[in-house]
PDB file of C-alpha atoms in Angstrom:
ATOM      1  CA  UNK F1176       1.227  -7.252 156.972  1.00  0.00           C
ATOM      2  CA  UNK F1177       1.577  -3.426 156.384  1.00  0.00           C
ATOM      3  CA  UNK F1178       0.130  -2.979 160.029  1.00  0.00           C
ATOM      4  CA  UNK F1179       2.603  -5.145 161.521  1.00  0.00           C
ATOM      5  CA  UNK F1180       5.884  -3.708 159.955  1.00  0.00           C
ATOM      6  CA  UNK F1181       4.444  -0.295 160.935  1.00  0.00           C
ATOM      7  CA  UNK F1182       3.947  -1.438 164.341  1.00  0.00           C
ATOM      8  CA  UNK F1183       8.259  -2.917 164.050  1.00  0.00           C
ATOM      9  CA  UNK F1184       9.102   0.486 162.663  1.00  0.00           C
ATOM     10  CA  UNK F1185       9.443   0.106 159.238  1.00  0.00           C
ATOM     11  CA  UNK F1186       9.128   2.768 156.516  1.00  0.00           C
ATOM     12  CA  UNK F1187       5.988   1.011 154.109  1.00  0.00           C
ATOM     13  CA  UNK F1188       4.079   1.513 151.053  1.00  0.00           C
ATOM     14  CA  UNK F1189       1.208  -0.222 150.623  1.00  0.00           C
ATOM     15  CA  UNK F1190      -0.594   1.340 146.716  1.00  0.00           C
ATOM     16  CA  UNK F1191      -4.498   0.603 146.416  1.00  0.00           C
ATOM     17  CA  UNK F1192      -6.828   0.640 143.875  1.00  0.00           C
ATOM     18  CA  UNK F1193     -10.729   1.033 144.059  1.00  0.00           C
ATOM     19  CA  UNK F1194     -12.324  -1.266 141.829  1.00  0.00           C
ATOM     20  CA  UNK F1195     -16.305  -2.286 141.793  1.00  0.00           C
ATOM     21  CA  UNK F1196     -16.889  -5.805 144.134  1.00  0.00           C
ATOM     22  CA  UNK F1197     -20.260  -7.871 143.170  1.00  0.00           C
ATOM     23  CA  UNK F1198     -22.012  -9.669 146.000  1.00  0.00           C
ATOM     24  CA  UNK F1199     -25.517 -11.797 145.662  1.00  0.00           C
ATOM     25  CA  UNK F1200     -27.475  -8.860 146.848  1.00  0.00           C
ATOM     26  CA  UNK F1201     -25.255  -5.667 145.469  1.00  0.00           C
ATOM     27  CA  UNK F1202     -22.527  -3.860 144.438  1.00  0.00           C
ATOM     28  CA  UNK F1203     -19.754  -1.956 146.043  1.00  0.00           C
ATOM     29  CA  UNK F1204     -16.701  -0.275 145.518  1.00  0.00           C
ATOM     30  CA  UNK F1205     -13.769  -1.475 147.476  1.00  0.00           C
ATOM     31  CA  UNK F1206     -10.025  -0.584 148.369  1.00  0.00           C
ATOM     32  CA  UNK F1207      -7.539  -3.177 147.568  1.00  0.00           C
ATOM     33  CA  UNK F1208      -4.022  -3.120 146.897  1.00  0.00           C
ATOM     34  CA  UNK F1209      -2.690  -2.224 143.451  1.00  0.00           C
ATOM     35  CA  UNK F1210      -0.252  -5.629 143.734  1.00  0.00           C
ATOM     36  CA  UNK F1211      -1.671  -8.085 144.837  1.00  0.00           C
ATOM     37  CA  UNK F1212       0.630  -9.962 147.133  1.00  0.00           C
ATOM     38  CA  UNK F1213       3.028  -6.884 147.692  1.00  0.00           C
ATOM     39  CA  UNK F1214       3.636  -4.393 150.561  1.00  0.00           C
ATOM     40  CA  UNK F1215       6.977  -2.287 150.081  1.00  0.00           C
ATOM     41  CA  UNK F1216       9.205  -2.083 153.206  1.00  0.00           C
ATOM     42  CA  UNK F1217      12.131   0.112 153.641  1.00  0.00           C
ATOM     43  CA  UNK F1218      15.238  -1.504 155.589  1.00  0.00           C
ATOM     44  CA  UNK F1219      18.972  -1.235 155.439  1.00  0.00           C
ATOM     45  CA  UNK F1220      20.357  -4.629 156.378  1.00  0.00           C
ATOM     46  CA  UNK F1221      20.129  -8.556 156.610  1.00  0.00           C
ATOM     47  CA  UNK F1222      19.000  -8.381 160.092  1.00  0.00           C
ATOM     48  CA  UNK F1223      16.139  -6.430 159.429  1.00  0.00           C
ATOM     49  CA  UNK F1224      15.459  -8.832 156.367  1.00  0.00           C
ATOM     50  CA  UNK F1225      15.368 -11.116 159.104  1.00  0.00           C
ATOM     51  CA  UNK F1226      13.060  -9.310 161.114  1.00  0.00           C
ATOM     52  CA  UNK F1227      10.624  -8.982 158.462  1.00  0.00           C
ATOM     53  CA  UNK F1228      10.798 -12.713 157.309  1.00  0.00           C
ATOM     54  CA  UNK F1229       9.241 -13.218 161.404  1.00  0.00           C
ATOM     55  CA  UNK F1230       6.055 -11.709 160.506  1.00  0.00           C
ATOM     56  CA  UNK F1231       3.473 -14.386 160.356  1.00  0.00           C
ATOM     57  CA  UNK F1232       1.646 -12.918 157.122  1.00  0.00           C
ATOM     58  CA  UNK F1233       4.948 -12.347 155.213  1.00  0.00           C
ATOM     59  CA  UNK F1234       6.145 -14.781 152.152  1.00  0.00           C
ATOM     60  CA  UNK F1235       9.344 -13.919 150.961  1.00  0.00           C
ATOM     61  CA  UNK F1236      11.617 -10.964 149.917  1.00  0.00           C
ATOM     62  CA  UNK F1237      11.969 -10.033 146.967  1.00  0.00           C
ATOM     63  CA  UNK F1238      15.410 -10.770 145.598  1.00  0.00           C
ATOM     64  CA  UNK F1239      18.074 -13.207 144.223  1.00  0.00           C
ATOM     65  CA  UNK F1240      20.652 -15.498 145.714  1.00  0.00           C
ATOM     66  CA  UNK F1241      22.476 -12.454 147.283  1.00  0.00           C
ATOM     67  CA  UNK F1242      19.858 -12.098 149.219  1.00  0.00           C
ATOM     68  CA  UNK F1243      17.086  -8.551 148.716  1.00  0.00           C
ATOM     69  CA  UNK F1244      17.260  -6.523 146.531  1.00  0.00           C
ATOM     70  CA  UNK F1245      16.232  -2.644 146.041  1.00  0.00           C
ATOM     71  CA  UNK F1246      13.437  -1.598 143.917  1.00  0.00           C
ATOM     72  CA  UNK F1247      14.448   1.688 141.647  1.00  0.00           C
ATOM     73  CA  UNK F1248      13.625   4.367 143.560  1.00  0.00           C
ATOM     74  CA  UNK F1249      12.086   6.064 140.383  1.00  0.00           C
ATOM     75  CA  UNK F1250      10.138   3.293 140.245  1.00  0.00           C
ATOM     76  CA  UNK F1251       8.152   3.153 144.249  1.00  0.00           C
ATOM     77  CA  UNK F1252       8.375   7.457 143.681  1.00  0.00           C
ATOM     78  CA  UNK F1253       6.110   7.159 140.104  1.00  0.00           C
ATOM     79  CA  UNK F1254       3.549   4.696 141.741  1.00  0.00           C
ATOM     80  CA  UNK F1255       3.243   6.996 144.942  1.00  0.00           C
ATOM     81  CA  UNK F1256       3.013   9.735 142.702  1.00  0.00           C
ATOM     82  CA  UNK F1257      -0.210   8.220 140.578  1.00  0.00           C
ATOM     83  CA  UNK F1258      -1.786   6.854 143.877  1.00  0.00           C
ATOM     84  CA  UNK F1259      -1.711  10.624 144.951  1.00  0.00           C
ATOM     85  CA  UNK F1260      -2.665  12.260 141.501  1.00  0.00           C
ATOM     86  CA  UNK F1261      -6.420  11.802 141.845  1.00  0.00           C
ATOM     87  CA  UNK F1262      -6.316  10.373 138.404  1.00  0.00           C
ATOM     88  CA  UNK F1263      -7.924   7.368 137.389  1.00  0.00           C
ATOM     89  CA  UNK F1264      -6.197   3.966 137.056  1.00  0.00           C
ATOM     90  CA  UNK F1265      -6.001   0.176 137.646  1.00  0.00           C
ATOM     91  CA  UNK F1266      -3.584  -2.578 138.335  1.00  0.00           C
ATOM     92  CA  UNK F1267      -1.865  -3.741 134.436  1.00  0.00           C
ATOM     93  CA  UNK F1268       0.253  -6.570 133.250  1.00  0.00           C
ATOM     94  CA  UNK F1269       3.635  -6.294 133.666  1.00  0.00           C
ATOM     95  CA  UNK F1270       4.911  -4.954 129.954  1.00  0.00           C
ATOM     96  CA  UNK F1271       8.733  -5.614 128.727  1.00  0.00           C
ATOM     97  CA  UNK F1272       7.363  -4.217 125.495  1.00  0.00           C
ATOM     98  CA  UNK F1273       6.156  -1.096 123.544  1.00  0.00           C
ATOM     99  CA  UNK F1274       7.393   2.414 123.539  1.00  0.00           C
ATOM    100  CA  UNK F1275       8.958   4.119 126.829  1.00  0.00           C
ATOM    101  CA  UNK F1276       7.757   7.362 127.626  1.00  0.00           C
ATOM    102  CA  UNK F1277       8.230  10.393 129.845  1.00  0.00           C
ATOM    103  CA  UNK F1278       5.019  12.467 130.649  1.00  0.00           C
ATOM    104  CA  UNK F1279       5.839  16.050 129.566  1.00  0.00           C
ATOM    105  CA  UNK F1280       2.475  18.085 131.645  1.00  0.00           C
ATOM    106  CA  UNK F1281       0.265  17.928 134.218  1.00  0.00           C
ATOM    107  CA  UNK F1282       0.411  15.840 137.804  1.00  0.00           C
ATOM    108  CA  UNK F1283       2.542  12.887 136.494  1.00  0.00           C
ATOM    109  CA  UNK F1284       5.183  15.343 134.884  1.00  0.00           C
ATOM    110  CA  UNK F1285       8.433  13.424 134.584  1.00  0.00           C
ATOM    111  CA  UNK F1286       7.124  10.116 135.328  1.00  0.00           C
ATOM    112  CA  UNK F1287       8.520   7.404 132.993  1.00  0.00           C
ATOM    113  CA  UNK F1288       6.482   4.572 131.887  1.00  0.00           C
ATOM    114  CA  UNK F1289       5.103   2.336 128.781  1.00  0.00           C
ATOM    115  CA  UNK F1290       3.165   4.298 125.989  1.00  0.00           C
ATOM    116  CA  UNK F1291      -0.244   1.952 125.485  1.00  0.00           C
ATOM    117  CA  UNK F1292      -3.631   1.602 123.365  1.00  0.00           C
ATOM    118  CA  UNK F1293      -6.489   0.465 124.942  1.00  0.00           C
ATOM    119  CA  UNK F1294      -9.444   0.691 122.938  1.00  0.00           C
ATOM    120  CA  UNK F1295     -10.087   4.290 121.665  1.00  0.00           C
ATOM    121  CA  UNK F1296      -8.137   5.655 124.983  1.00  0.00           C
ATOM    122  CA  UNK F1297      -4.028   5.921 125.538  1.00  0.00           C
ATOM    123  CA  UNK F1298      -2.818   4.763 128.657  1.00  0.00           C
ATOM    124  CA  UNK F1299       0.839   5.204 130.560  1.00  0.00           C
ATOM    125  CA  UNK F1300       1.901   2.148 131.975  1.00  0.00           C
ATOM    126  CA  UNK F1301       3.993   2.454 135.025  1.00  0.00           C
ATOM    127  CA  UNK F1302       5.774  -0.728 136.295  1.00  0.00           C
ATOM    128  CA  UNK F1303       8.075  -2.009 139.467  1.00  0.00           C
ATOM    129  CA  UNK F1304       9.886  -3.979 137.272  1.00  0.00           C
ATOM    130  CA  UNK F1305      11.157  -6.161 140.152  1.00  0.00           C
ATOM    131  CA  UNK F1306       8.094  -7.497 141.160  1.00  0.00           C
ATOM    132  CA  UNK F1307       6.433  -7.514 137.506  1.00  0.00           C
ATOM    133  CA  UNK F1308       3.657  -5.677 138.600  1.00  0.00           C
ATOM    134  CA  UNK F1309       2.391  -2.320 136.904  1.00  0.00           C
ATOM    135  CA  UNK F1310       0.213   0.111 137.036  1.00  0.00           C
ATOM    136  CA  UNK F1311      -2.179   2.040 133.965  1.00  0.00           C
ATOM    137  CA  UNK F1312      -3.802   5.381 133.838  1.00  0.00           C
ATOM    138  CA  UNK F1313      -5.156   7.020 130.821  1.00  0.00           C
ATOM    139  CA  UNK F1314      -3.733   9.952 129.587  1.00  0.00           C
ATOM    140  CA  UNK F1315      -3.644  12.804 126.694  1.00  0.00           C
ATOM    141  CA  UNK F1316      -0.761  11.320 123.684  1.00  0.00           C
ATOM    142  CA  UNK F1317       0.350  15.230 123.819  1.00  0.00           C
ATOM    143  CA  UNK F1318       1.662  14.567 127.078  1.00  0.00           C
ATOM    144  CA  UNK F1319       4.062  12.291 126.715  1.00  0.00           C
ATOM    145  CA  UNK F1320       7.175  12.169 124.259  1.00  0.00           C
ATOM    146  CA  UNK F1321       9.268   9.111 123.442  1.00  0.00           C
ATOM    147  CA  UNK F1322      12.067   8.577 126.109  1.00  0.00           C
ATOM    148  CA  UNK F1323      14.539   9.097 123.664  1.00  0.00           C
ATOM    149  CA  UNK F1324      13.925  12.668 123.130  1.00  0.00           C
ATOM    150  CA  UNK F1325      14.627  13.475 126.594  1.00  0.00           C
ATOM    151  CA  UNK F1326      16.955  11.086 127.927  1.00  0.00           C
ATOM    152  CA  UNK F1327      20.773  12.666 128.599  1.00  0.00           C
ATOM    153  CA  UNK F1328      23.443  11.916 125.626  1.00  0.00           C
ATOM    154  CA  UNK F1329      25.098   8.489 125.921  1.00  0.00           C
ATOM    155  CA  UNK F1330      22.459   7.411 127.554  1.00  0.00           C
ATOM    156  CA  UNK F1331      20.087   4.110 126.144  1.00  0.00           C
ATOM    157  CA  UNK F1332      16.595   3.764 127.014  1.00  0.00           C
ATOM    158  CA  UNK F1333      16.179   0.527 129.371  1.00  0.00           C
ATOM    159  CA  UNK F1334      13.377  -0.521 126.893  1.00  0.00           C
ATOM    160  CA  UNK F1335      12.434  -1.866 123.457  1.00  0.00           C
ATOM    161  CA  UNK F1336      10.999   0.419 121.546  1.00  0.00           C
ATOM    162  CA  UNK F1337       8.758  -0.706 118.646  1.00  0.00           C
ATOM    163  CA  UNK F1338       7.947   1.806 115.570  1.00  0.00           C
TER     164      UNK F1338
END
């Protein structure tokens, strides 16, 4: 799919993950993508919509009865940004609950996500909240603070927030 809507001249974004694979005979690490199912295009109009709904491989778009609709920006920029980090992570459920963050230090630095306990280890859970995929990496609790303490006046986090 990603190949093809290169090949039409589309902008794409296709996030993978490296996870461990178990054959018969061995073991191996392979590349797959982080959401399953999902390659991000960029296009500006119906007609392109169009275009993309002509590749064999392709399923739907993403949207409502108006037709697509845009992913937050924020959103594609903070998965591109942990794909390139170096940091560990794998593919998450979707959250819609638990305490909305904002990473304070170090290469994720201003990237919003869900605050998370898994085992002994935090983890920042970074969704595309269209698609109800996410992403988690583990990360230091001192580098993150609640959303609230950052966000503008006037404005309300897009979250729940649970004490």
């Amino acid at each position: 799919m990603r190949q093809e809507l290169d090949r039409r001249g589309f902008v794409t974004f296709l996030p993978t993950a490296m996870r461990w694979s178990r054959w018969k005979d061995r073991t191996k690490r392979i590349e797959e993508p982080l959401f399953a199912g999902y390659c991000f295009a960029q296009f500006t109009n119906a007609e392109h919509a169009l275009a993309v709904l002509h590749i064999p491989s392709a399923v739907q778009i993403i949207g409502g009865p108006q037709g697509p609709e845009p992913i937050d920006e924020s959103e594609i920029d903070a998965i591109r940004r942990l794909v390139d980090s170096m940091l560990p992570y794998d593919p998450h459920p979707f959250l819609t609950e638990g305490m909305e963050v904002t990473v304070v230090r170090g290469p994720l630095a201003g990237v919003h996500g869900i605050l998370l306990r898994k085992d002994r280890a935090t983890r920042l859970v970074i969704s595309i909240s269209l698609i109800h995929q996410a992403a988690a990496v583990e990360i230091h609790p001192a580098d993150v603070v609640r959303l609230s303490q950052v966000a503008p006046r006037g404005r309300r986090p897009r979250g729940r927030i649970r004490p």
